[in-house]
Amino acid sequence: MMQPIKIYPEYAMILTYDVKQGVHERYFRWVTNNFLPALQSRKIYMQHAWHVVGLNQQPTRQIEFITEDLDTIRRLLKDPEWETLEARLKQYTTNYSLRVTRYNGTVKI
């Protein structure tokens, strides 16, 4: 049995977007099998995933990733593989945005 990963998060990388109509199943399969493992292998872990309904003009999906240091996120964002991952995610989404913030243990909307 795998032990839980224990980290002391200091930073969060927050992605917000809408999933395009007609691609939900392919999107979910790709995120689960490719996107999340690629970030986790870099010690960037998904903390929360939200699907928000009823906010006018706001993206409906928000995923929060956490890590222990800012350099981990900086290395990811400079990595050519990130460009590939982000480009593929954008194929499935609209209204995409990414922001990095200090982690304080609360949900960020």
PDB file of N, CA, C and O in Angstrom, residues 10-89:
ATOM      1  N   GLU A  10       4.160  25.774   0.448  1.00  0.00           N
ATOM      2  CA  GLU A  10       4.406  27.206   0.588  1.00  0.00           C
ATOM      3  C   GLU A  10       3.815  27.997  -0.584  1.00  0.00           C
ATOM      4  O   GLU A  10       3.544  29.174  -0.439  1.00  0.00           O
ATOM      5  N   TYR A  11       3.650  27.322  -1.745  1.00  0.00           N
ATOM      6  CA  TYR A  11       3.156  28.014  -2.938  1.00  0.00           C
ATOM      7  C   TYR A  11       2.071  27.193  -3.615  1.00  0.00           C
ATOM      8  O   TYR A  11       2.071  25.967  -3.545  1.00  0.00           O
ATOM      9  N   ALA A  12       1.183  27.924  -4.290  1.00  0.00           N
ATOM     10  CA  ALA A  12       0.110  27.284  -5.054  1.00  0.00           C
ATOM     11  C   ALA A  12       0.137  27.804  -6.484  1.00  0.00           C
ATOM     12  O   ALA A  12       0.406  28.982  -6.723  1.00  0.00           O
ATOM     13  N   MET A  13      -0.106  26.903  -7.401  1.00  0.00           N
ATOM     14  CA  MET A  13      -0.276  27.249  -8.811  1.00  0.00           C
ATOM     15  C   MET A  13      -1.727  26.933  -9.137  1.00  0.00           C
ATOM     16  O   MET A  13      -2.167  25.790  -8.980  1.00  0.00           O
ATOM     17  N   ILE A  14      -2.469  27.942  -9.540  1.00  0.00           N
ATOM     18  CA  ILE A  14      -3.906  27.791  -9.733  1.00  0.00           C
ATOM     19  C   ILE A  14      -4.243  27.940 -11.207  1.00  0.00           C
ATOM     20  O   ILE A  14      -3.905  28.945 -11.837  1.00  0.00           O
ATOM     21  N   LEU A  15      -4.893  26.927 -11.754  1.00  0.00           N
ATOM     22  CA  LEU A  15      -5.350  26.942 -13.142  1.00  0.00           C
ATOM     23  C   LEU A  15      -6.863  27.089 -13.137  1.00  0.00           C
ATOM     24  O   LEU A  15      -7.544  26.387 -12.377  1.00  0.00           O
ATOM     25  N   THR A  16      -7.378  27.987 -13.953  1.00  0.00           N
ATOM     26  CA  THR A  16      -8.826  28.113 -14.120  1.00  0.00           C
ATOM     27  C   THR A  16      -9.144  28.050 -15.605  1.00  0.00           C
ATOM     28  O   THR A  16      -8.373  28.557 -16.436  1.00  0.00           O
ATOM     29  N   TYR A  17     -10.275  27.427 -15.933  1.00  0.00           N
ATOM     30  CA  TYR A  17     -10.665  27.283 -17.335  1.00  0.00           C
ATOM     31  C   TYR A  17     -12.033  26.643 -17.425  1.00  0.00           C
ATOM     32  O   TYR A  17     -12.588  26.173 -16.428  1.00  0.00           O
ATOM     33  N   ASP A  18     -12.564  26.628 -18.631  1.00  0.00           N
ATOM     34  CA  ASP A  18     -13.772  25.879 -18.968  1.00  0.00           C
ATOM     35  C   ASP A  18     -13.353  24.733 -19.882  1.00  0.00           C
ATOM     36  O   ASP A  18     -12.498  24.919 -20.750  1.00  0.00           O
ATOM     37  N   VAL A  19     -13.950  23.576 -19.700  1.00  0.00           N
ATOM     38  CA  VAL A  19     -13.703  22.453 -20.602  1.00  0.00           C
ATOM     39  C   VAL A  19     -14.641  22.611 -21.797  1.00  0.00           C
ATOM     40  O   VAL A  19     -15.831  22.863 -21.634  1.00  0.00           O
ATOM     41  N   LYS A  20     -14.086  22.488 -23.001  1.00  0.00           N
ATOM     42  CA  LYS A  20     -14.881  22.627 -24.222  1.00  0.00           C
ATOM     43  C   LYS A  20     -15.949  21.537 -24.294  1.00  0.00           C
ATOM     44  O   LYS A  20     -15.749  20.412 -23.818  1.00  0.00           O
ATOM     45  N   GLN A  21     -17.058  21.884 -24.905  1.00  0.00           N
ATOM     46  CA  GLN A  21     -18.136  20.928 -25.116  1.00  0.00           C
ATOM     47  C   GLN A  21     -17.657  19.765 -25.987  1.00  0.00           C
ATOM     48  O   GLN A  21     -16.899  19.977 -26.930  1.00  0.00           O
ATOM     49  N   GLY A  22     -18.073  18.571 -25.646  1.00  0.00           N
ATOM     50  CA  GLY A  22     -17.796  17.401 -26.466  1.00  0.00           C
ATOM     51  C   GLY A  22     -16.447  16.737 -26.246  1.00  0.00           C
ATOM     52  O   GLY A  22     -16.145  15.748 -26.908  1.00  0.00           O
ATOM     53  N   VAL A  23     -15.616  17.266 -25.341  1.00  0.00           N
ATOM     54  CA  VAL A  23     -14.301  16.670 -25.117  1.00  0.00           C
ATOM     55  C   VAL A  23     -14.080  16.251 -23.662  1.00  0.00           C
ATOM     56  O   VAL A  23     -12.970  15.911 -23.283  1.00  0.00           O
ATOM     57  N   HIS A  24     -15.128  16.284 -22.862  1.00  0.00           N
ATOM     58  CA  HIS A  24     -14.971  16.014 -21.429  1.00  0.00           C
ATOM     59  C   HIS A  24     -14.300  14.672 -21.142  1.00  0.00           C
ATOM     60  O   HIS A  24     -13.404  14.591 -20.299  1.00  0.00           O
ATOM     61  N   GLU A  25     -14.697  13.626 -21.817  1.00  0.00           N
ATOM     62  CA  GLU A  25     -14.120  12.307 -21.548  1.00  0.00           C
ATOM     63  C   GLU A  25     -12.645  12.258 -21.941  1.00  0.00           C
ATOM     64  O   GLU A  25     -11.802  11.776 -21.173  1.00  0.00           O
ATOM     65  N   ARG A  26     -12.302  12.780 -23.118  1.00  0.00           N
ATOM     66  CA  ARG A  26     -10.894  12.806 -23.542  1.00  0.00           C
ATOM     67  C   ARG A  26     -10.061  13.700 -22.625  1.00  0.00           C
ATOM     68  O   ARG A  26      -8.931  13.367 -22.264  1.00  0.00           O
ATOM     69  N   TYR A  27     -10.636  14.855 -22.245  1.00  0.00           N
ATOM     70  CA  TYR A  27      -9.963  15.763 -21.313  1.00  0.00           C
ATOM     71  C   TYR A  27      -9.657  15.048 -20.003  1.00  0.00           C
ATOM     72  O   TYR A  27      -8.522  15.055 -19.530  1.00  0.00           O
ATOM     73  N   PHE A  28     -10.657  14.413 -19.412  1.00  0.00           N
ATOM     74  CA  PHE A  28     -10.480  13.750 -18.119  1.00  0.00           C
ATOM     75  C   PHE A  28      -9.430  12.648 -18.203  1.00  0.00           C
ATOM     76  O   PHE A  28      -8.563  12.528 -17.345  1.00  0.00           O
ATOM     77  N   ARG A  29      -9.481  11.856 -19.270  1.00  0.00           N
ATOM     78  CA  ARG A  29      -8.525  10.762 -19.440  1.00  0.00           C
ATOM     79  C   ARG A  29      -7.096  11.318 -19.570  1.00  0.00           C
ATOM     80  O   ARG A  29      -6.164  10.810 -18.948  1.00  0.00           O
ATOM     81  N   TRP A  30      -6.923  12.381 -20.362  1.00  0.00           N
ATOM     82  CA  TRP A  30      -5.586  12.955 -20.548  1.00  0.00           C
ATOM     83  C   TRP A  30      -5.066  13.587 -19.255  1.00  0.00           C
ATOM     84  O   TRP A  30      -3.911  13.379 -18.881  1.00  0.00           O
ATOM     85  N   VAL A  31      -5.910  14.348 -18.562  1.00  0.00           N
ATOM     86  CA  VAL A  31      -5.482  14.978 -17.304  1.00  0.00           C
ATOM     87  C   VAL A  31      -5.084  13.915 -16.293  1.00  0.00           C
ATOM     88  O   VAL A  31      -4.037  14.016 -15.642  1.00  0.00           O
ATOM     89  N   THR A  32      -5.879  12.877 -16.169  1.00  0.00           N
ATOM     90  CA  THR A  32      -5.619  11.813 -15.195  1.00  0.00           C
ATOM     91  C   THR A  32      -4.367  11.011 -15.538  1.00  0.00           C
ATOM     92  O   THR A  32      -3.552  10.714 -14.660  1.00  0.00           O
ATOM     93  N   ASN A  33      -4.193  10.676 -16.807  1.00  0.00           N
ATOM     94  CA  ASN A  33      -3.092   9.788 -17.205  1.00  0.00           C
ATOM     95  C   ASN A  33      -1.795  10.493 -17.565  1.00  0.00           C
ATOM     96  O   ASN A  33      -0.733   9.863 -17.530  1.00  0.00           O
ATOM     97  N   ASN A  34      -1.856  11.780 -17.912  1.00  0.00           N
ATOM     98  CA  ASN A  34      -0.660  12.478 -18.388  1.00  0.00           C
ATOM     99  C   ASN A  34      -0.325  13.738 -17.589  1.00  0.00           C
ATOM    100  O   ASN A  34       0.795  13.880 -17.113  1.00  0.00           O
ATOM    101  N   PHE A  35      -1.283  14.637 -17.490  1.00  0.00           N
ATOM    102  CA  PHE A  35      -1.030  15.941 -16.886  1.00  0.00           C
ATOM    103  C   PHE A  35      -0.689  15.844 -15.400  1.00  0.00           C
ATOM    104  O   PHE A  35       0.363  16.329 -14.964  1.00  0.00           O
ATOM    105  N   LEU A  36      -1.549  15.215 -14.633  1.00  0.00           N
ATOM    106  CA  LEU A  36      -1.298  15.107 -13.179  1.00  0.00           C
ATOM    107  C   LEU A  36      -0.015  14.341 -12.868  1.00  0.00           C
ATOM    108  O   LEU A  36       0.783  14.803 -12.045  1.00  0.00           O
ATOM    109  N   PRO A  37       0.242  13.181 -13.499  1.00  0.00           N
ATOM    110  CA  PRO A  37       1.509  12.491 -13.219  1.00  0.00           C
ATOM    111  C   PRO A  37       2.745  13.320 -13.591  1.00  0.00           C
ATOM    112  O   PRO A  37       3.757  13.266 -12.892  1.00  0.00           O
ATOM    113  N   ALA A  38       2.668  14.106 -14.671  1.00  0.00           N
ATOM    114  CA  ALA A  38       3.816  14.933 -15.064  1.00  0.00           C
ATOM    115  C   ALA A  38       4.124  15.980 -14.002  1.00  0.00           C
ATOM    116  O   ALA A  38       5.295  16.218 -13.681  1.00  0.00           O
ATOM    117  N   LEU A  39       3.104  16.593 -13.431  1.00  0.00           N
ATOM    118  CA  LEU A  39       3.341  17.578 -12.377  1.00  0.00           C
ATOM    119  C   LEU A  39       3.789  16.903 -11.090  1.00  0.00           C
ATOM    120  O   LEU A  39       4.706  17.384 -10.420  1.00  0.00           O
ATOM    121  N   GLN A  40       3.159  15.797 -10.760  1.00  0.00           N
ATOM    122  CA  GLN A  40       3.536  15.091  -9.535  1.00  0.00           C
ATOM    123  C   GLN A  40       4.990  14.614  -9.587  1.00  0.00           C
ATOM    124  O   GLN A  40       5.686  14.648  -8.581  1.00  0.00           O
ATOM    125  N   SER A  41       5.470  14.226 -10.747  1.00  0.00           N
ATOM    126  CA  SER A  41       6.860  13.784 -10.860  1.00  0.00           C
ATOM    127  C   SER A  41       7.828  14.939 -10.591  1.00  0.00           C
ATOM    128  O   SER A  41       8.995  14.710 -10.297  1.00  0.00           O
ATOM    129  N   ARG A  42       7.326  16.173 -10.669  1.00  0.00           N
ATOM    130  CA  ARG A  42       8.130  17.366 -10.378  1.00  0.00           C
ATOM    131  C   ARG A  42       7.856  17.915  -8.968  1.00  0.00           C
ATOM    132  O   ARG A  42       8.195  19.041  -8.665  1.00  0.00           O
ATOM    133  N   LYS A  43       7.163  17.119  -8.158  1.00  0.00           N
ATOM    134  CA  LYS A  43       6.831  17.481  -6.775  1.00  0.00           C
ATOM    135  C   LYS A  43       5.876  18.666  -6.705  1.00  0.00           C
ATOM    136  O   LYS A  43       5.956  19.518  -5.832  1.00  0.00           O
ATOM    137  N   ILE A  44       4.954  18.677  -7.659  1.00  0.00           N
ATOM    138  CA  ILE A  44       3.857  19.640  -7.667  1.00  0.00           C
ATOM    139  C   ILE A  44       2.584  18.804  -7.615  1.00  0.00           C
ATOM    140  O   ILE A  44       2.308  18.027  -8.520  1.00  0.00           O
ATOM    141  N   TYR A  45       1.821  18.972  -6.541  1.00  0.00           N
ATOM    142  CA  TYR A  45       0.722  18.056  -6.250  1.00  0.00           C
ATOM    143  C   TYR A  45      -0.624  18.766  -6.304  1.00  0.00           C
ATOM    144  O   TYR A  45      -0.765  19.893  -5.823  1.00  0.00           O
ATOM    145  N   MET A  46      -1.625  18.076  -6.851  1.00  0.00           N
ATOM    146  CA  MET A  46      -2.967  18.628  -6.878  1.00  0.00           C
ATOM    147  C   MET A  46      -3.526  18.628  -5.456  1.00  0.00           C
ATOM    148  O   MET A  46      -3.532  17.604  -4.784  1.00  0.00           O
ATOM    149  N   GLN A  47      -3.979  19.803  -5.024  1.00  0.00           N
ATOM    150  CA  GLN A  47      -4.574  19.954  -3.701  1.00  0.00           C
ATOM    151  C   GLN A  47      -6.095  19.951  -3.792  1.00  0.00           C
ATOM    152  O   GLN A  47      -6.757  19.280  -3.034  1.00  0.00           O
ATOM    153  N   HIS A  48      -6.630  20.752  -4.708  1.00  0.00           N
ATOM    154  CA  HIS A  48      -8.079  20.869  -4.874  1.00  0.00           C
ATOM    155  C   HIS A  48      -8.413  20.883  -6.354  1.00  0.00           C
ATOM    156  O   HIS A  48      -7.643  21.404  -7.159  1.00  0.00           O
ATOM    157  N   ALA A  49      -9.564  20.368  -6.675  1.00  0.00           N
ATOM    158  CA  ALA A  49     -10.135  20.520  -8.007  1.00  0.00           C
ATOM    159  C   ALA A  49     -11.597  20.871  -7.812  1.00  0.00           C
ATOM    160  O   ALA A  49     -12.326  20.154  -7.122  1.00  0.00           O
ATOM    161  N   TRP A  50     -12.009  21.987  -8.393  1.00  0.00           N
ATOM    162  CA  TRP A  50     -13.363  22.481  -8.224  1.00  0.00           C
ATOM    163  C   TRP A  50     -14.048  22.618  -9.563  1.00  0.00           C
ATOM    164  O   TRP A  50     -13.442  23.022 -10.545  1.00  0.00           O
ATOM    165  N   HIS A  51     -15.328  22.316  -9.572  1.00  0.00           N
ATOM    166  CA  HIS A  51     -16.179  22.623 -10.716  1.00  0.00           C
ATOM    167  C   HIS A  51     -17.253  23.548 -10.165  1.00  0.00           C
ATOM    168  O   HIS A  51     -18.108  23.132  -9.391  1.00  0.00           O
ATOM    169  N   VAL A  52     -17.159  24.817 -10.543  1.00  0.00           N
ATOM    170  CA  VAL A  52     -18.036  25.842  -9.990  1.00  0.00           C
ATOM    171  C   VAL A  52     -19.180  26.096 -10.959  1.00  0.00           C
ATOM    172  O   VAL A  52     -18.956  26.321 -12.142  1.00  0.00           O
ATOM    173  N   VAL A  53     -20.396  26.083 -10.436  1.00  0.00           N
ATOM    174  CA  VAL A  53     -21.580  26.309 -11.255  1.00  0.00           C
ATOM    175  C   VAL A  53     -22.241  27.600 -10.791  1.00  0.00           C
ATOM    176  O   VAL A  53     -22.345  27.862  -9.597  1.00  0.00           O
ATOM    177  N   GLY A  54     -22.657  28.415 -11.749  1.00  0.00           N
ATOM    178  CA  GLY A  54     -23.452  29.586 -11.412  1.00  0.00           C
ATOM    179  C   GLY A  54     -22.705  30.900 -11.329  1.00  0.00           C
ATOM    180  O   GLY A  54     -23.306  31.917 -11.031  1.00  0.00           O
ATOM    181  N   LEU A  55     -21.403  30.904 -11.564  1.00  0.00           N
ATOM    182  CA  LEU A  55     -20.675  32.175 -11.584  1.00  0.00           C
ATOM    183  C   LEU A  55     -20.693  32.706 -13.008  1.00  0.00           C
ATOM    184  O   LEU A  55     -20.081  32.135 -13.901  1.00  0.00           O
ATOM    185  N   ASN A  56     -21.375  33.803 -13.226  1.00  0.00           N
ATOM    186  CA  ASN A  56     -21.479  34.377 -14.568  1.00  0.00           C
ATOM    187  C   ASN A  56     -20.123  34.831 -15.071  1.00  0.00           C
ATOM    188  O   ASN A  56     -19.376  35.476 -14.356  1.00  0.00           O
ATOM    189  N   GLN A  57     -19.827  34.492 -16.307  1.00  0.00           N
ATOM    190  CA  GLN A  57     -18.618  34.941 -16.986  1.00  0.00           C
ATOM    191  C   GLN A  57     -17.320  34.458 -16.329  1.00  0.00           C
ATOM    192  O   GLN A  57     -16.266  34.990 -16.594  1.00  0.00           O
ATOM    193  N   GLN A  58     -17.371  33.517 -15.432  1.00  0.00           N
ATOM    194  CA  GLN A  58     -16.177  32.999 -14.768  1.00  0.00           C
ATOM    195  C   GLN A  58     -15.932  31.561 -15.228  1.00  0.00           C
ATOM    196  O   GLN A  58     -16.881  30.812 -15.440  1.00  0.00           O
ATOM    197  N   PRO A  59     -14.663  31.163 -15.349  1.00  0.00           N
ATOM    198  CA  PRO A  59     -14.393  29.754 -15.684  1.00  0.00           C
ATOM    199  C   PRO A  59     -14.997  28.822 -14.636  1.00  0.00           C
ATOM    200  O   PRO A  59     -15.057  29.155 -13.451  1.00  0.00           O
ATOM    201  N   THR A  60     -15.430  27.656 -15.090  1.00  0.00           N
ATOM    202  CA  THR A  60     -16.101  26.727 -14.189  1.00  0.00           C
ATOM    203  C   THR A  60     -15.149  25.748 -13.507  1.00  0.00           C
ATOM    204  O   THR A  60     -15.504  25.142 -12.512  1.00  0.00           O
ATOM    205  N   ARG A  61     -13.954  25.585 -14.024  1.00  0.00           N
ATOM    206  CA  ARG A  61     -13.010  24.618 -13.460  1.00  0.00           C
ATOM    207  C   ARG A  61     -11.860  25.357 -12.811  1.00  0.00           C
ATOM    208  O   ARG A  61     -11.316  26.287 -13.386  1.00  0.00           O
ATOM    209  N   GLN A  62     -11.504  24.940 -11.606  1.00  0.00           N
ATOM    210  CA  GLN A  62     -10.328  25.494 -10.932  1.00  0.00           C
ATOM    211  C   GLN A  62      -9.563  24.349 -10.298  1.00  0.00           C
ATOM    212  O   GLN A  62     -10.131  23.568  -9.545  1.00  0.00           O
ATOM    213  N   ILE A  63      -8.272  24.263 -10.619  1.00  0.00           N
ATOM    214  CA  ILE A  63      -7.418  23.235 -10.040  1.00  0.00           C
ATOM    215  C   ILE A  63      -6.268  23.929  -9.329  1.00  0.00           C
ATOM    216  O   ILE A  63      -5.603  24.789  -9.905  1.00  0.00           O
ATOM    217  N   GLU A  64      -6.049  23.546  -8.083  1.00  0.00           N
ATOM    218  CA  GLU A  64      -4.982  24.134  -7.287  1.00  0.00           C
ATOM    219  C   GLU A  64      -3.905  23.084  -7.039  1.00  0.00           C
ATOM    220  O   GLU A  64      -4.180  22.005  -6.537  1.00  0.00           O
ATOM    221  N   PHE A  65      -2.686  23.431  -7.447  1.00  0.00           N
ATOM    222  CA  PHE A  65      -1.522  22.586  -7.218  1.00  0.00           C
ATOM    223  C   PHE A  65      -0.668  23.245  -6.149  1.00  0.00           C
ATOM    224  O   PHE A  65      -0.573  24.471  -6.095  1.00  0.00           O
ATOM    225  N   ILE A  66      -0.031  22.432  -5.316  1.00  0.00           N
ATOM    226  CA  ILE A  66       0.806  22.967  -4.246  1.00  0.00           C
ATOM    227  C   ILE A  66       2.211  22.386  -4.328  1.00  0.00           C
ATOM    228  O   ILE A  66       2.415  21.291  -4.864  1.00  0.00           O
ATOM    229  N   THR A  67       3.161  23.149  -3.801  1.00  0.00           N
ATOM    230  CA  THR A  67       4.542  22.701  -3.743  1.00  0.00           C
ATOM    231  C   THR A  67       5.235  23.405  -2.584  1.00  0.00           C
ATOM    232  O   THR A  67       4.720  24.379  -2.041  1.00  0.00           O
ATOM    233  N   GLU A  68       6.397  22.902  -2.244  1.00  0.00           N
ATOM    234  CA  GLU A  68       7.102  23.436  -1.086  1.00  0.00           C
ATOM    235  C   GLU A  68       7.928  24.678  -1.384  1.00  0.00           C
ATOM    236  O   GLU A  68       8.254  25.424  -0.464  1.00  0.00           O
ATOM    237  N   ASP A  69       8.298  24.908  -2.639  1.00  0.00           N
ATOM    238  CA  ASP A  69       9.112  26.094  -2.899  1.00  0.00           C
ATOM    239  C   ASP A  69       8.817  26.673  -4.283  1.00  0.00           C
ATOM    240  O   ASP A  69       8.403  25.971  -5.194  1.00  0.00           O
ATOM    241  N   LEU A  70       9.053  27.943  -4.412  1.00  0.00           N
ATOM    242  CA  LEU A  70       8.763  28.662  -5.644  1.00  0.00           C
ATOM    243  C   LEU A  70       9.654  28.200  -6.797  1.00  0.00           C
ATOM    244  O   LEU A  70       9.218  28.176  -7.945  1.00  0.00           O
ATOM    245  N   ASP A  71      10.884  27.816  -6.511  1.00  0.00           N
ATOM    246  CA  ASP A  71      11.782  27.359  -7.568  1.00  0.00           C
ATOM    247  C   ASP A  71      11.237  26.133  -8.291  1.00  0.00           C
ATOM    248  O   ASP A  71      11.492  25.955  -9.481  1.00  0.00           O
ATOM    249  N   THR A  72      10.500  25.296  -7.600  1.00  0.00           N
ATOM    250  CA  THR A  72       9.896  24.119  -8.240  1.00  0.00           C
ATOM    251  C   THR A  72       8.926  24.559  -9.333  1.00  0.00           C
ATOM    252  O   THR A  72       8.925  24.015 -10.439  1.00  0.00           O
ATOM    253  N   ILE A  73       8.117  25.556  -9.040  1.00  0.00           N
ATOM    254  CA  ILE A  73       7.181  26.075 -10.042  1.00  0.00           C
ATOM    255  C   ILE A  73       7.942  26.785 -11.158  1.00  0.00           C
ATOM    256  O   ILE A  73       7.629  26.615 -12.338  1.00  0.00           O
ATOM    257  N   ARG A  74       8.950  27.562 -10.811  1.00  0.00           N
ATOM    258  CA  ARG A  74       9.743  28.257 -11.834  1.00  0.00           C
ATOM    259  C   ARG A  74      10.387  27.269 -12.805  1.00  0.00           C
ATOM    260  O   ARG A  74      10.389  27.487 -14.019  1.00  0.00           O
ATOM    261  N   ARG A  75      10.938  26.181 -12.268  1.00  0.00           N
ATOM    262  CA  ARG A  75      11.559  25.165 -13.139  1.00  0.00           C
ATOM    263  C   ARG A  75      10.517  24.555 -14.068  1.00  0.00           C
ATOM    264  O   ARG A  75      10.782  24.335 -15.252  1.00  0.00           O
ATOM    265  N   LEU A  76       9.342  24.261 -13.525  1.00  0.00           N
ATOM    266  CA  LEU A  76       8.273  23.699 -14.353  1.00  0.00           C
ATOM    267  C   LEU A  76       7.926  24.646 -15.491  1.00  0.00           C
ATOM    268  O   LEU A  76       7.857  24.228 -16.655  1.00  0.00           O
ATOM    269  N   LEU A  77       7.705  25.908 -15.186  1.00  0.00           N
ATOM    270  CA  LEU A  77       7.251  26.865 -16.192  1.00  0.00           C
ATOM    271  C   LEU A  77       8.304  27.155 -17.258  1.00  0.00           C
ATOM    272  O   LEU A  77       7.963  27.579 -18.363  1.00  0.00           O
ATOM    273  N   LYS A  78       9.571  26.901 -16.958  1.00  0.00           N
ATOM    274  CA  LYS A  78      10.655  27.076 -17.942  1.00  0.00           C
ATOM    275  C   LYS A  78      10.929  25.806 -18.742  1.00  0.00           C
ATOM    276  O   LYS A  78      11.637  25.838 -19.742  1.00  0.00           O
ATOM    277  N   ASP A  79      10.396  24.676 -18.298  1.00  0.00           N
ATOM    278  CA  ASP A  79      10.647  23.381 -18.929  1.00  0.00           C
ATOM    279  C   ASP A  79       9.885  23.278 -20.252  1.00  0.00           C
ATOM    280  O   ASP A  79       8.689  23.546 -20.301  1.00  0.00           O
ATOM    281  N   PRO A  80      10.556  22.892 -21.336  1.00  0.00           N
ATOM    282  CA  PRO A  80       9.865  22.723 -22.624  1.00  0.00           C
ATOM    283  C   PRO A  80       8.694  21.739 -22.540  1.00  0.00           C
ATOM    284  O   PRO A  80       7.718  21.880 -23.284  1.00  0.00           O
ATOM    285  N   GLU A  81       8.779  20.757 -21.659  1.00  0.00           N
ATOM    286  CA  GLU A  81       7.655  19.823 -21.529  1.00  0.00           C
ATOM    287  C   GLU A  81       6.408  20.544 -21.019  1.00  0.00           C
ATOM    288  O   GLU A  81       5.289  20.188 -21.381  1.00  0.00           O
ATOM    289  N   TRP A  82       6.585  21.583 -20.181  1.00  0.00           N
ATOM    290  CA  TRP A  82       5.430  22.343 -19.699  1.00  0.00           C
ATOM    291  C   TRP A  82       4.714  23.001 -20.885  1.00  0.00           C
ATOM    292  O   TRP A  82       3.484  23.015 -20.922  1.00  0.00           O
ATOM    293  N   GLU A  83       5.474  23.534 -21.828  1.00  0.00           N
ATOM    294  CA  GLU A  83       4.854  24.148 -23.005  1.00  0.00           C
ATOM    295  C   GLU A  83       3.969  23.142 -23.727  1.00  0.00           C
ATOM    296  O   GLU A  83       2.867  23.469 -24.158  1.00  0.00           O
ATOM    297  N   THR A  84       4.451  21.914 -23.832  1.00  0.00           N
ATOM    298  CA  THR A  84       3.676  20.854 -24.484  1.00  0.00           C
ATOM    299  C   THR A  84       2.436  20.513 -23.669  1.00  0.00           C
ATOM    300  O   THR A  84       1.333  20.389 -24.216  1.00  0.00           O
ATOM    301  N   LEU A  85       2.611  20.356 -22.359  1.00  0.00           N
ATOM    302  CA  LEU A  85       1.478  20.027 -21.495  1.00  0.00           C
ATOM    303  C   LEU A  85       0.426  21.135 -21.515  1.00  0.00           C
ATOM    304  O   LEU A  85      -0.771  20.875 -21.637  1.00  0.00           O
ATOM    305  N   GLU A  86       0.879  22.371 -21.398  1.00  0.00           N
ATOM    306  CA  GLU A  86      -0.054  23.491 -21.371  1.00  0.00           C
ATOM    307  C   GLU A  86      -0.773  23.631 -22.710  1.00  0.00           C
ATOM    308  O   GLU A  86      -1.984  23.878 -22.745  1.00  0.00           O
ATOM    309  N   ALA A  87      -0.050  23.457 -23.801  1.00  0.00           N
ATOM    310  CA  ALA A  87      -0.670  23.539 -25.125  1.00  0.00           C
ATOM    311  C   ALA A  87      -1.746  22.466 -25.282  1.00  0.00           C
ATOM    312  O   ALA A  87      -2.826  22.733 -25.826  1.00  0.00           O
ATOM    313  N   ARG A  88      -1.460  21.271 -24.810  1.00  0.00           N
ATOM    314  CA  ARG A  88      -2.455  20.192 -24.904  1.00  0.00           C
ATOM    315  C   ARG A  88      -3.663  20.493 -24.029  1.00  0.00           C
ATOM    316  O   ARG A  88      -4.811  20.290 -24.449  1.00  0.00           O
ATOM    317  N   LEU A  89      -3.430  21.002 -22.813  1.00  0.00           N
ATOM    318  CA  LEU A  89      -4.547  21.369 -21.940  1.00  0.00           C
ATOM    319  C   LEU A  89      -5.410  22.432 -22.619  1.00  0.00           C
ATOM    320  O   LEU A  89      -6.638  22.365 -22.582  1.00  0.00           O
TER     321      LEU A  89
END
